[in-house]
mmCIF file of C-alpha atoms in Angstrom:
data_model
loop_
_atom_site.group_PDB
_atom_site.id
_atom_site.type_symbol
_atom_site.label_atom_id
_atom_site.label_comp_id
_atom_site.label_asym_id
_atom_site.label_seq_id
_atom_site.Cartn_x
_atom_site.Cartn_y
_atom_site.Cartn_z
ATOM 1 C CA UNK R 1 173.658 67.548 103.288
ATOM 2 C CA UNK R 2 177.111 67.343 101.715
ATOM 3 C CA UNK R 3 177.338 64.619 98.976
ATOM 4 C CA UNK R 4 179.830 63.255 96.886
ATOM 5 C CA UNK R 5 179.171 61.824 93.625
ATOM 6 C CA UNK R 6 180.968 59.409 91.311
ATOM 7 C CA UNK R 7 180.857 58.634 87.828
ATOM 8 C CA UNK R 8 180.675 56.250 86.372
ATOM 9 C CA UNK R 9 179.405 53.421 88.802
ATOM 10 C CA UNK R 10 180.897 51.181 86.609
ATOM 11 C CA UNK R 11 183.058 51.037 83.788
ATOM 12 C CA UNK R 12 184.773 48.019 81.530
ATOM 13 C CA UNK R 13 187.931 48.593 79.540
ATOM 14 C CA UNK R 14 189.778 46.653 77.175
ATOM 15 C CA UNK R 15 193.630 46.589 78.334
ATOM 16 C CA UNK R 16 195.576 49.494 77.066
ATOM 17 C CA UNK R 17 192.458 51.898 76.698
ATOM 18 C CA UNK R 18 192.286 54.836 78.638
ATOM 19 C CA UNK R 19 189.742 55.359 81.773
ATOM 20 C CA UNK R 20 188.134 58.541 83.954
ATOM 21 C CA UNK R 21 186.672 58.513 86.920
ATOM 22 C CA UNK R 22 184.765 61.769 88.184
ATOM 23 C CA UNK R 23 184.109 62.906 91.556
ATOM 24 C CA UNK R 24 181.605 66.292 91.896
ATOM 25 C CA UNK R 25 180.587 67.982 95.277
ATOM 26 C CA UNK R 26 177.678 69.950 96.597
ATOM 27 C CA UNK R 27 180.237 72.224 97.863
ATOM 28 C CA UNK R 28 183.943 73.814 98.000
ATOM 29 C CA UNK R 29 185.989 71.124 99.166
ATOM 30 C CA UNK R 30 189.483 72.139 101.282
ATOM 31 C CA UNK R 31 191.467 69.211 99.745
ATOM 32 C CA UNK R 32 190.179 65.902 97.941
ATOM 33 C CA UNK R 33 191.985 62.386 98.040
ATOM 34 C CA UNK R 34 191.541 59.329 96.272
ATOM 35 C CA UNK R 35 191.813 55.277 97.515
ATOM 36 C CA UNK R 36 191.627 52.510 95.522
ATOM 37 C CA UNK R 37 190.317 49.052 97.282
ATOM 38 C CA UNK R 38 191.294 45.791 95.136
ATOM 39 C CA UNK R 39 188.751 43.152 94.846
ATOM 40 C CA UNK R 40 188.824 41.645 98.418
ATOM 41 C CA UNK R 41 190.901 44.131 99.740
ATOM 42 C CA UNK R 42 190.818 47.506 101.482
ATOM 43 C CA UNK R 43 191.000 50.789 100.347
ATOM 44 C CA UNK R 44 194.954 51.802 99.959
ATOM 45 C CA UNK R 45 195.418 56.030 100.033
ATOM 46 C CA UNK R 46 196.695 57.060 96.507
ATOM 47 C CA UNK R 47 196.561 60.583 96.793
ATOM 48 C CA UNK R 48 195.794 64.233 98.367
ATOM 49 C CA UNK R 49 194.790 67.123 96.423
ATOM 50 C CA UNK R 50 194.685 70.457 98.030
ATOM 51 C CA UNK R 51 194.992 73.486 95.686
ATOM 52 C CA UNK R 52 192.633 74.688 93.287
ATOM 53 C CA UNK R 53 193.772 73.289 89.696
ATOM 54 C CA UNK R 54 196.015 71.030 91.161
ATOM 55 C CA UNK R 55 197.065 68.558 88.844
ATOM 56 C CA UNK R 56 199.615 65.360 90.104
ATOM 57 C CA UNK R 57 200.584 62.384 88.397
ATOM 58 C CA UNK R 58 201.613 58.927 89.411
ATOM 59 C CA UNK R 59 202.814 57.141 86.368
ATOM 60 C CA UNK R 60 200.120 56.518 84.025
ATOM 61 C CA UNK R 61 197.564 57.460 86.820
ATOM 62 C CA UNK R 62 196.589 61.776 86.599
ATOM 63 C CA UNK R 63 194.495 63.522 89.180
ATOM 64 C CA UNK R 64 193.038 66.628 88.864
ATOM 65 C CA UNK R 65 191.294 69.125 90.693
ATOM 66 C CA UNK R 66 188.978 71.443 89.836
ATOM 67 C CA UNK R 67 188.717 75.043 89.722
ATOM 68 C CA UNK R 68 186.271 75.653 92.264
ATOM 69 C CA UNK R 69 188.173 72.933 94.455
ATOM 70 C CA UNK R 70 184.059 70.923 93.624
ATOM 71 C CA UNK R 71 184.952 68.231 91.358
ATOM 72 C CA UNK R 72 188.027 66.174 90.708
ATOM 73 C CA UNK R 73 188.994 63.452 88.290
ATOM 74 C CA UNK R 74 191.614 60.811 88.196
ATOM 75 C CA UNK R 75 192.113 59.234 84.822
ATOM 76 C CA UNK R 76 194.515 56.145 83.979
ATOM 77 C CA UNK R 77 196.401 56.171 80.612
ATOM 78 C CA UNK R 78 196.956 52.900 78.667
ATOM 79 C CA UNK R 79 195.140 50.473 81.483
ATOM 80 C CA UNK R 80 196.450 47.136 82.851
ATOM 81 C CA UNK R 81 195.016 44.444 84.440
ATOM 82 C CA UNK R 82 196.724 45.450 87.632
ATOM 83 C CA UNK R 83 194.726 48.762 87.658
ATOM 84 C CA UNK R 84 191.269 46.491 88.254
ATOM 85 C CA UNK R 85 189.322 47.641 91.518
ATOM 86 C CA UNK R 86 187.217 50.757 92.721
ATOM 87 C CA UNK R 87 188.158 53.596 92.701
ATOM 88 C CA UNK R 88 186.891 56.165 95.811
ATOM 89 C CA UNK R 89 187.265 59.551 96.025
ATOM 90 C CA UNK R 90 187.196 61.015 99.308
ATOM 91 C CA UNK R 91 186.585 64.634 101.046
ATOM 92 C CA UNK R 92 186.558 66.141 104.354
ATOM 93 C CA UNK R 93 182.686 66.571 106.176
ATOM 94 C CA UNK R 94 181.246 69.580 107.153
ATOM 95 C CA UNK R 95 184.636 71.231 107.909
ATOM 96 C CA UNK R 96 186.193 68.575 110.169
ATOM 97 C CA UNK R 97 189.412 67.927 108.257
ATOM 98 C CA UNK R 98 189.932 64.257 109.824
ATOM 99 C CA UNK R 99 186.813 62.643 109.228
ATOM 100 C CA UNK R 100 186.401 61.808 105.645
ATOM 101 C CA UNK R 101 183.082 61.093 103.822
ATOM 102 C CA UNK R 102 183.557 58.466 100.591
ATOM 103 C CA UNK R 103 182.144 59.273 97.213
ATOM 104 C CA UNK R 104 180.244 56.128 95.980
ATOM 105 C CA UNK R 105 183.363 54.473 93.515
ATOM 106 C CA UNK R 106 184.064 53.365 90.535
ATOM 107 C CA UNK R 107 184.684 49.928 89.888
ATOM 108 C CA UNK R 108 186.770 49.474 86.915
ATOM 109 C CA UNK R 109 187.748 45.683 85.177
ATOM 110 C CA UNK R 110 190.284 45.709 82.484
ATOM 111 C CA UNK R 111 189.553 42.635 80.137
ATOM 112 C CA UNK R 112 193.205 41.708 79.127
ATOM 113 C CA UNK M 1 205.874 49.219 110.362
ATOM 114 C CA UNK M 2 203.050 47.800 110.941
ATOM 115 C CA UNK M 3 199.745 49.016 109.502
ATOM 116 C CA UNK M 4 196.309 48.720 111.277
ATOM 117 C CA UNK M 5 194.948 45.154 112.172
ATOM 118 C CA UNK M 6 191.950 43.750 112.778
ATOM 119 C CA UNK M 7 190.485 40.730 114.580
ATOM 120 C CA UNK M 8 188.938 38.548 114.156
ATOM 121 C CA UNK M 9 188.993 38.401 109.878
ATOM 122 C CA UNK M 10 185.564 36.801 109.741
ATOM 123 C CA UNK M 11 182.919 36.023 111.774
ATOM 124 C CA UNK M 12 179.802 34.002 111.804
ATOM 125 C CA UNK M 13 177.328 34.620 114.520
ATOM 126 C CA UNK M 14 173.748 34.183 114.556
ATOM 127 C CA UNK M 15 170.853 36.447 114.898
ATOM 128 C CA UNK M 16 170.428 37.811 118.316
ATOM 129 C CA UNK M 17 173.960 37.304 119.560
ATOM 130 C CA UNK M 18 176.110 40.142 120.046
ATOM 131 C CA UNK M 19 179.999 40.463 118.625
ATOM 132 C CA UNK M 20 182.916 42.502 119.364
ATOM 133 C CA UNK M 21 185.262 43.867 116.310
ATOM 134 C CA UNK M 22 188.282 44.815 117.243
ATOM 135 C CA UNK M 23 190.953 47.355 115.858
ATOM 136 C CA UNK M 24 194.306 48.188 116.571
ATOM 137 C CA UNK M 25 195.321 51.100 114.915
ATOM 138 C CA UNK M 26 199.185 52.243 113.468
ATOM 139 C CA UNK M 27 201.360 53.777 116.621
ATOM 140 C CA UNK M 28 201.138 56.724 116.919
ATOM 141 C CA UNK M 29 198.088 57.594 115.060
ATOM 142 C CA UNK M 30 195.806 59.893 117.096
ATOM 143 C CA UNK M 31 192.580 59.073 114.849
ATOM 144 C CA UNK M 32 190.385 56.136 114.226
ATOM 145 C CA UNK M 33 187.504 55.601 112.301
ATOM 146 C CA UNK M 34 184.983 52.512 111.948
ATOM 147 C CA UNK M 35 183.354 52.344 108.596
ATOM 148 C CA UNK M 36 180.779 49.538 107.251
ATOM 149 C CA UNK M 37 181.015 48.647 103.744
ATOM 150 C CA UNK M 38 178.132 45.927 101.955
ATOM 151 C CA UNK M 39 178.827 43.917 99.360
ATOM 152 C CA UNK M 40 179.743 46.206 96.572
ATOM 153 C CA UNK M 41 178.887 49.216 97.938
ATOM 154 C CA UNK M 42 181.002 52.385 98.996
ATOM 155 C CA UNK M 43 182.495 52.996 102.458
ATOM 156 C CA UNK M 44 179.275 54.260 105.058
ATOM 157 C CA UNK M 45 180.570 56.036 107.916
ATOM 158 C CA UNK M 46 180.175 54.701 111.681
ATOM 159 C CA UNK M 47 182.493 56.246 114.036
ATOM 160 C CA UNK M 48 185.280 58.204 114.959
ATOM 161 C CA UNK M 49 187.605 59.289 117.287
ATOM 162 C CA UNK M 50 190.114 61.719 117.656
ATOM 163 C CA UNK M 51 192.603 61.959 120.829
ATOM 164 C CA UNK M 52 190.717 61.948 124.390
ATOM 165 C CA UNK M 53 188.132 64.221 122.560
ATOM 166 C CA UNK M 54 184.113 62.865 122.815
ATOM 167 C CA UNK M 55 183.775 60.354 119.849
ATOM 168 C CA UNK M 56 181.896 61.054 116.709
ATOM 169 C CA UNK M 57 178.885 58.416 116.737
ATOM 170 C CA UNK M 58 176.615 60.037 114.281
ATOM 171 C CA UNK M 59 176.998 57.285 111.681
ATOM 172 C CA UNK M 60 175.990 54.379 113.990
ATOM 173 C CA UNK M 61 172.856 52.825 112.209
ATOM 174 C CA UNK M 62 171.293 52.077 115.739
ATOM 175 C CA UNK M 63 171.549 52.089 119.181
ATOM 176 C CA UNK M 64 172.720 48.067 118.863
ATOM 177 C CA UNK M 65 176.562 49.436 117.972
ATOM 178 C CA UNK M 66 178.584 50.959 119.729
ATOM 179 C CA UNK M 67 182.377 51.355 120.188
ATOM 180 C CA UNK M 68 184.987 52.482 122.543
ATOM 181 C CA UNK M 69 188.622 53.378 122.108
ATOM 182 C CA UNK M 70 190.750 52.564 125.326
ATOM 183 C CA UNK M 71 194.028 54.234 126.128
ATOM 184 C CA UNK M 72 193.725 56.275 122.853
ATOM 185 C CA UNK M 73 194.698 52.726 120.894
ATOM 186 C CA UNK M 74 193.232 49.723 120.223
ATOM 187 C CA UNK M 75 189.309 50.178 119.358
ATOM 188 C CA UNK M 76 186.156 47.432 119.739
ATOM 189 C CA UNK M 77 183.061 48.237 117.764
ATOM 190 C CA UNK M 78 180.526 46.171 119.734
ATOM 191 C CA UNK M 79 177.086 45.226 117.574
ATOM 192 C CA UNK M 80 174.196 43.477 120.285
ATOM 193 C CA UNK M 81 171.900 41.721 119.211
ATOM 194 C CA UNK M 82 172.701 41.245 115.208
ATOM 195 C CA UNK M 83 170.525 41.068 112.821
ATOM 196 C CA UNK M 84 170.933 39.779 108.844
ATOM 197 C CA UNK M 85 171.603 43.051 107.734
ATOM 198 C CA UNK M 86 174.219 43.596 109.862
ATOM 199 C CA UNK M 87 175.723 41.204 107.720
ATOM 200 C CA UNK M 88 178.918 43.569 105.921
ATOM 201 C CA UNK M 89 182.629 44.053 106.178
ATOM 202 C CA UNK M 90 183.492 46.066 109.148
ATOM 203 C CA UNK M 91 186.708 48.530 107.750
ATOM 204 C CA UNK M 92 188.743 50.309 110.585
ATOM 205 C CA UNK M 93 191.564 52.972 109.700
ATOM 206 C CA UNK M 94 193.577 55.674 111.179
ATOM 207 C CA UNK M 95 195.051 58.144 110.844
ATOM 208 C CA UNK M 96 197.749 61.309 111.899
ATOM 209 C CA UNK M 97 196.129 64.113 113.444
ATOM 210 C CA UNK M 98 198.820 66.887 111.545
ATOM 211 C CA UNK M 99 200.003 66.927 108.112
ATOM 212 C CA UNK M 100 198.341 64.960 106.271
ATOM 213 C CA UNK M 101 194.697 63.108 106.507
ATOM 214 C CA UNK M 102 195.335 60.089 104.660
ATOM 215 C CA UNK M 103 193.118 56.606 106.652
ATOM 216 C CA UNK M 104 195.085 53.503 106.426
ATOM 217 C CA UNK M 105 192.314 50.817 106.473
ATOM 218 C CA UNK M 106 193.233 47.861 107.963
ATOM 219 C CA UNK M 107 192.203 44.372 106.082
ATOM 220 C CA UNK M 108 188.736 44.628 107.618
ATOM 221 C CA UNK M 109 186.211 41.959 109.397
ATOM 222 C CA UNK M 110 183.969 40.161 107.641
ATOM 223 C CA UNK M 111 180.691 39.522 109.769
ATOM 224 C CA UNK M 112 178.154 37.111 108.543
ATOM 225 C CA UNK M 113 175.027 36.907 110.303
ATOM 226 C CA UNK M 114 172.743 33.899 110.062
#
């Protein structure tokens, strides 16, 4: 069945380092978004990707995506403390463009 | 305006009693999805539904949940007889049906089972 994959799992940053995220799919994806959930929070929308190549940026955060619309990356320059949470991709299932299914997250901590 | 809420924010049952979750979506929003999320662990998929249209069920772990949506608004996601590993945050979100797909989550329910 259709999965999507994050790496890494985990990742630990000293503050003002750089950080990736990846996100890869079994298959061609019609439009990729990304949601970041805050420790004790819930997942807050960040972004929507839709065109092969597409490449957006939201201050120091960049999100890409791929080519073959399978993959996508989101990648934080210089982080802060504030960026600390996971990180979830997120694509549409089996061709139903409203019901979503979650890659597995990255959780990132940003030692200050 | 306001986002999507949830009620109650935690609960503590014990095994073998049933609960009801309850969501109440954005206005306006024509979709709603339940989603169950364990400690550090992604988002797993329960349940959606989308305008008057049959629901979605085929994340529900077991016949125990189930959920209804009345008057295409508020939502109640229904576990009987709960067991310890029911134990998780319960995440509801919606969402527009055109233009855009983005799911505002509300703050979630946190259901501890003993």
């Amino acid at each position: 069945g259709q999965q999507v994959m994050q790496i890494p799992q985990y990742q630990h940053v000293q503050e003002g380092e750089d950080f990736t995220t990846y996100c890869n799919s079994s298959t061609t994806l019609s439009n990729i978004q990304w949601y970041k959930q805050r420790p004790g929070g819930h997942p807050v929308f960040l972004i929507q990707l839709v065109k092969s190549g597409e490449v957006k940026k939201q201050k120091r955060l960049t999100f890409q995506f791929g080519e073959a619309k399978k993959n996508s990356s989101l990648h934080i320059t210089a982080t802060q403390t504030t960026d600390v949470g996971t990180y979830f991709c997120a694509a549409p299932y089996g061709g139903a463009t409203n019901k979503l299914i979650f890659g597995t997250g990255t959780l990132l901590a940003v030692q200050p | 305006g306001a986002g999507v809420s949830q009620s109650p924010s935690n609960k503590v049952t014990e095994k073998g009693k049933d609960v009801e979750l309850r969501c109440d979506p954005i206005s306006g929003h024509t979709a709603l999805y339940w989603y169950r999320q364990s400690l550090g662990q992604g988002l797993e998929f329960l349940i959606y539904f989308q305008g008057n249209s049959a629901p979605d069920k085929s994340g529900l772990p077991s016949d125990r949940f189930s959920a209804e949506r009345t008057g295409g608004s508020v939502s109640t996601l229904t576990i009987q007889r709960t067991q310890q590993e029911d134990s998780a945050v319960y995440l509801c979100a919606s969402s527009r049906t055109t233009g855009a797909y983005e799911q505002y989550f509300g703050p979630g329910t946190r259901l501890t089972v003993t």
